PDB file of C-alpha atoms in Angstrom:
ATOM      1  CA  MET A1331       0.000   0.000   0.000  1.00 78.00           C
ATOM      2  CA  THR A1332       1.085   3.532  -0.705  1.00 91.00           C
ATOM      3  CA  HIS A1333       1.300   5.850   2.293  1.00 97.00           C
ATOM      4  CA  PRO A1334      -1.394   8.605   2.236  1.00 97.00           C
ATOM      5  CA  ASN A1335       1.303  11.309   2.325  1.00 98.00           C
ATOM      6  CA  ALA A1336       2.965   9.783  -0.740  1.00 98.00           C
ATOM      7  CA  GLU A1337      -0.422   9.790  -2.462  1.00 97.00           C
ATOM      8  CA  LEU A1338      -0.797  13.478  -1.528  1.00 98.00           C
ATOM      9  CA  LEU A1339       2.423  14.386  -3.341  1.00 98.00           C
ATOM     10  CA  GLU A1340       1.568  12.132  -6.278  1.00 98.00           C
ATOM     11  CA  ARG A1341      -1.776  13.955  -6.584  1.00 97.00           C
ATOM     12  CA  ALA A1342      -0.027  17.342  -6.454  1.00 97.00           C
ATOM     13  CA  PHE A1343       2.454  16.390  -9.178  1.00 97.00           C
ATOM     14  CA  ALA A1344      -0.296  14.970 -11.383  1.00 97.00           C
ATOM     15  CA  ALA A1345      -2.206  18.264 -11.106  1.00 97.00           C
ATOM     16  CA  PHE A1346       0.778  20.609 -11.525  1.00 96.00           C
ATOM     17  CA  GLY A1347       0.340  22.598 -14.721  1.00 91.00           C
ATOM     18  CA  ARG A1348      -3.064  21.009 -15.351  1.00 92.00           C
ATOM     19  CA  ASP A1349      -5.392  21.700 -12.440  1.00 95.00           C
ATOM     20  CA  PRO A1350      -4.442  24.654 -10.199  1.00 93.00           C
ATOM     21  CA  LEU A1351      -7.440  24.049  -7.919  1.00 95.00           C
ATOM     22  CA  VAL A1352      -6.127  20.602  -6.938  1.00 96.00           C
ATOM     23  CA  VAL A1353      -2.659  22.082  -6.345  1.00 97.00           C
ATOM     24  CA  ALA A1354      -4.163  24.816  -4.161  1.00 97.00           C
ATOM     25  CA  ARG A1355      -6.113  22.279  -2.103  1.00 97.00           C
ATOM     26  CA  VAL A1356      -3.034  20.207  -1.213  1.00 98.00           C
ATOM     27  CA  LEU A1357      -1.202  23.282   0.138  1.00 98.00           C
ATOM     28  CA  ALA A1358      -1.733  24.428   3.723  1.00 98.00           C
ATOM     29  CA  ASP A1359      -2.846  28.040   4.233  1.00 98.00           C
ATOM     30  CA  VAL A1360       0.372  28.780   6.128  1.00 98.00           C
ATOM     31  CA  ILE A1361       2.774  26.817   3.902  1.00 98.00           C
ATOM     32  CA  VAL A1362       6.423  27.859   3.720  1.00 98.00           C
ATOM     33  CA  TRP A1363       8.337  26.956   0.522  1.00 98.00           C
ATOM     34  CA  ARG A1364      12.113  27.495   0.280  1.00 98.00           C
ATOM     35  CA  VAL A1365      14.123  27.562  -2.955  1.00 97.00           C
ATOM     36  CA  PRO A1366      17.929  27.882  -2.752  1.00 94.00           C
ATOM     37  CA  GLY A1367      20.174  29.855  -5.033  1.00 92.00           C
ATOM     38  CA  THR A1368      20.790  33.327  -6.351  1.00 91.00           C
ATOM     39  CA  ASN A1369      18.289  33.433  -9.177  1.00 94.00           C
ATOM     40  CA  ALA A1370      14.822  34.728 -10.083  1.00 91.00           C
ATOM     41  CA  MET A1371      13.080  31.789  -8.372  1.00 95.00           C
ATOM     42  CA  ALA A1372      15.203  31.613  -5.208  1.00 97.00           C
ATOM     43  CA  GLY A1373      13.647  32.717  -1.949  1.00 97.00           C
ATOM     44  CA  THR A1374      11.241  31.833   0.806  1.00 98.00           C
ATOM     45  CA  TYR A1375       7.568  31.891  -0.107  1.00 98.00           C
ATOM     46  CA  ARG A1376       5.013  32.148   2.701  1.00 98.00           C
ATOM     47  CA  GLY A1377       1.340  31.310   2.496  1.00 98.00           C
ATOM     48  CA  ARG A1378      -0.710  29.501  -0.133  1.00 98.00           C
ATOM     49  CA  ASP A1379      -1.190  32.532  -2.384  1.00 98.00           C
ATOM     50  CA  ASP A1380       2.535  33.370  -2.399  1.00 98.00           C
ATOM     51  CA  VAL A1381       3.452  29.756  -3.205  1.00 98.00           C
ATOM     52  CA  LEU A1382       0.862  29.573  -5.995  1.00 97.00           C
ATOM     53  CA  ARG A1383       2.284  32.778  -7.530  1.00 97.00           C
ATOM     54  CA  PHE A1384       5.778  31.246  -7.346  1.00 97.00           C
ATOM     55  CA  LEU A1385       4.606  28.017  -9.013  1.00 97.00           C
ATOM     56  CA  ARG A1386       2.802  29.998 -11.723  1.00 96.00           C
ATOM     57  CA  GLN A1387       6.073  31.839 -12.468  1.00 96.00           C
ATOM     58  CA  THR A1388       7.699  28.558 -13.532  1.00 96.00           C
ATOM     59  CA  PHE A1389       5.281  28.589 -16.466  1.00 95.00           C
ATOM     60  CA  VAL A1390       5.398  32.332 -17.131  1.00 95.00           C
ATOM     61  CA  LEU A1391       9.204  32.497 -17.270  1.00 95.00           C
ATOM     62  CA  THR A1392       9.446  29.414 -19.498  1.00 96.00           C
ATOM     63  CA  ASP A1393       6.614  30.271 -21.875  1.00 95.00           C
ATOM     64  CA  ARG A1394       4.737  27.247 -20.459  1.00 95.00           C
ATOM     65  CA  THR A1395       7.524  24.758 -21.277  1.00 96.00           C
ATOM     66  CA  TYR A1396       8.323  23.882 -17.647  1.00 97.00           C
ATOM     67  CA  ARG A1397       7.493  20.248 -16.861  1.00 96.00           C
ATOM     68  CA  THR A1398       7.993  17.914 -13.930  1.00 97.00           C
ATOM     69  CA  ASP A1399       8.159  14.142 -14.172  1.00 98.00           C
ATOM     70  CA  LEU A1400       7.773  12.491 -10.789  1.00 98.00           C
ATOM     71  CA  LYS A1401      10.258   9.651 -10.268  1.00 98.00           C
ATOM     72  CA  TYR A1402       9.258   8.525  -6.782  1.00 97.00           C
ATOM     73  CA  VAL A1403       7.935   9.577  -3.382  1.00 98.00           C
ATOM     74  CA  VAL A1404       8.803   8.207   0.035  1.00 98.00           C
ATOM     75  CA  ALA A1405       6.685   9.185   3.019  1.00 98.00           C
ATOM     76  CA  ASP A1406       5.800   8.578   6.629  1.00 97.00           C
ATOM     77  CA  ASP A1407       3.178  10.131   8.899  1.00 97.00           C
ATOM     78  CA  GLU A1408       4.906  13.543   9.063  1.00 97.00           C
ATOM     79  CA  ARG A1409       7.174  13.894   6.037  1.00 98.00           C
ATOM     80  CA  ALA A1410       7.445  13.105   2.351  1.00 98.00           C
ATOM     81  CA  VAL A1411      10.254  13.395  -0.163  1.00 98.00           C
ATOM     82  CA  ALA A1412       9.537  13.637  -3.881  1.00 98.00           C
ATOM     83  CA  VAL A1413      12.288  13.175  -6.462  1.00 98.00           C
ATOM     84  CA  TYR A1414      11.463  14.397  -9.946  1.00 98.00           C
ATOM     85  CA  ARG A1415      12.931  15.485 -13.269  1.00 98.00           C
ATOM     86  CA  ALA A1416      12.494  19.186 -14.094  1.00 98.00           C
ATOM     87  CA  ARG A1417      12.607  20.277 -17.730  1.00 98.00           C
ATOM     88  CA  GLY A1418      12.054  23.561 -19.493  1.00 97.00           C
ATOM     89  CA  ALA A1419      13.288  26.149 -21.966  1.00 97.00           C
ATOM     90  CA  ARG A1420      13.887  29.809 -21.259  1.00 94.00           C
ATOM     91  CA  GLU A1421      14.974  32.821 -23.328  1.00 87.00           C
ATOM     92  CA  GLY A1422      17.739  31.127 -25.293  1.00 85.00           C
ATOM     93  CA  ARG A1423      19.439  29.639 -22.218  1.00 91.00           C
ATOM     94  CA  ALA A1424      20.602  26.055 -22.118  1.00 94.00           C
ATOM     95  CA  PRO A1425      17.508  23.930 -21.484  1.00 97.00           C
ATOM     96  CA  LEU A1426      16.777  22.812 -17.945  1.00 97.00           C
ATOM     97  CA  ASP A1427      16.927  19.033 -17.558  1.00 98.00           C
ATOM     98  CA  ILE A1428      17.852  18.099 -13.985  1.00 98.00           C
ATOM     99  CA  ASP A1429      16.667  16.025 -11.066  1.00 98.00           C
ATOM    100  CA  GLN A1430      15.316  17.859  -8.038  1.00 98.00           C
ATOM    101  CA  ALA A1431      13.865  16.903  -4.674  1.00 98.00           C
ATOM    102  CA  LEU A1432      11.153  18.371  -2.498  1.00 98.00           C
ATOM    103  CA  PHE A1433      11.515  17.717   1.233  1.00 98.00           C
ATOM    104  CA  CYS A1434       8.051  18.207   2.684  1.00 98.00           C
ATOM    105  CA  GLU A1435       6.366  18.325   6.059  1.00 98.00           C
ATOM    106  CA  ILE A1436       2.753  17.205   6.001  1.00 98.00           C
ATOM    107  CA  ARG A1437       0.204  18.478   8.512  1.00 98.00           C
ATOM    108  CA  ASP A1438      -3.496  17.641   8.606  1.00 97.00           C
ATOM    109  CA  GLY A1439      -3.355  16.106   5.132  1.00 97.00           C
ATOM    110  CA  GLN A1440      -1.752  19.132   3.458  1.00 98.00           C
ATOM    111  CA  ILE A1441       1.758  20.148   2.444  1.00 98.00           C
ATOM    112  CA  ALA A1442       2.851  22.627   5.114  1.00 98.00           C
ATOM    113  CA  ASP A1443       6.590  23.085   4.602  1.00 98.00           C
ATOM    114  CA  VAL A1444       8.808  22.499   1.552  1.00 98.00           C
ATOM    115  CA  THR A1445      12.514  22.766   0.930  1.00 98.00           C
ATOM    116  CA  ALA A1446      13.356  22.345  -2.755  1.00 98.00           C
ATOM    117  CA  LEU A1447      16.808  21.092  -3.725  1.00 98.00           C
ATOM    118  CA  PRO A1448      18.121  20.821  -7.271  1.00 98.00           C
ATOM    119  CA  PHE A1449      20.703  18.069  -7.751  1.00 98.00           C
ATOM    120  CA  ASP A1450      22.698  20.376 -10.076  1.00 97.00           C
ATOM    121  CA  PHE A1451      22.841  23.817  -8.425  1.00 95.00           C
ATOM    122  CA  ALA A1452      24.913  25.385 -11.211  1.00 95.00           C
ATOM    123  CA  ALA A1453      22.470  24.352 -13.956  1.00 96.00           C
ATOM    124  CA  PHE A1454      19.506  25.420 -11.810  1.00 96.00           C
ATOM    125  CA  ASP A1455      20.949  28.882 -11.099  1.00 95.00           C
ATOM    126  CA  ALA A1456      22.045  29.376 -14.718  1.00 95.00           C
ATOM    127  CA  PHE A1457      18.578  28.518 -16.013  1.00 97.00           C
ATOM    128  CA  TRP A1458      16.615  30.710 -13.602  1.00 96.00           C
ATOM    129  CA  SER A1459      19.091  33.651 -13.495  1.00 92.00           C
TER     130      SER A1459
END
């Protein structure tokens, strides 16, 4: 059986870029989402609306080419980790094609805290800078 928190992240990834209402529903009102680096996407996003604006920017800045392909999720009663492939094209830069991970805390059936980590920081920063 798949853990309910793994199913939560699987549902979020399936909806990303397709159904913003589902994405909004899996995020806690007081979510905190951290993105490392020194680029246009780096920062700490607080609250559902701020996180949704951040996620929308991945499509705006890539002319809707940004895609995520979920590889796997591991989860327990409080945390989940999603590993996925991120791809996209942006303003003549080298295309993005890297693995990334989301380290998540789950509270009351919603994603409440996320730390995003690209596996290739240099490629991530170059793409989003």
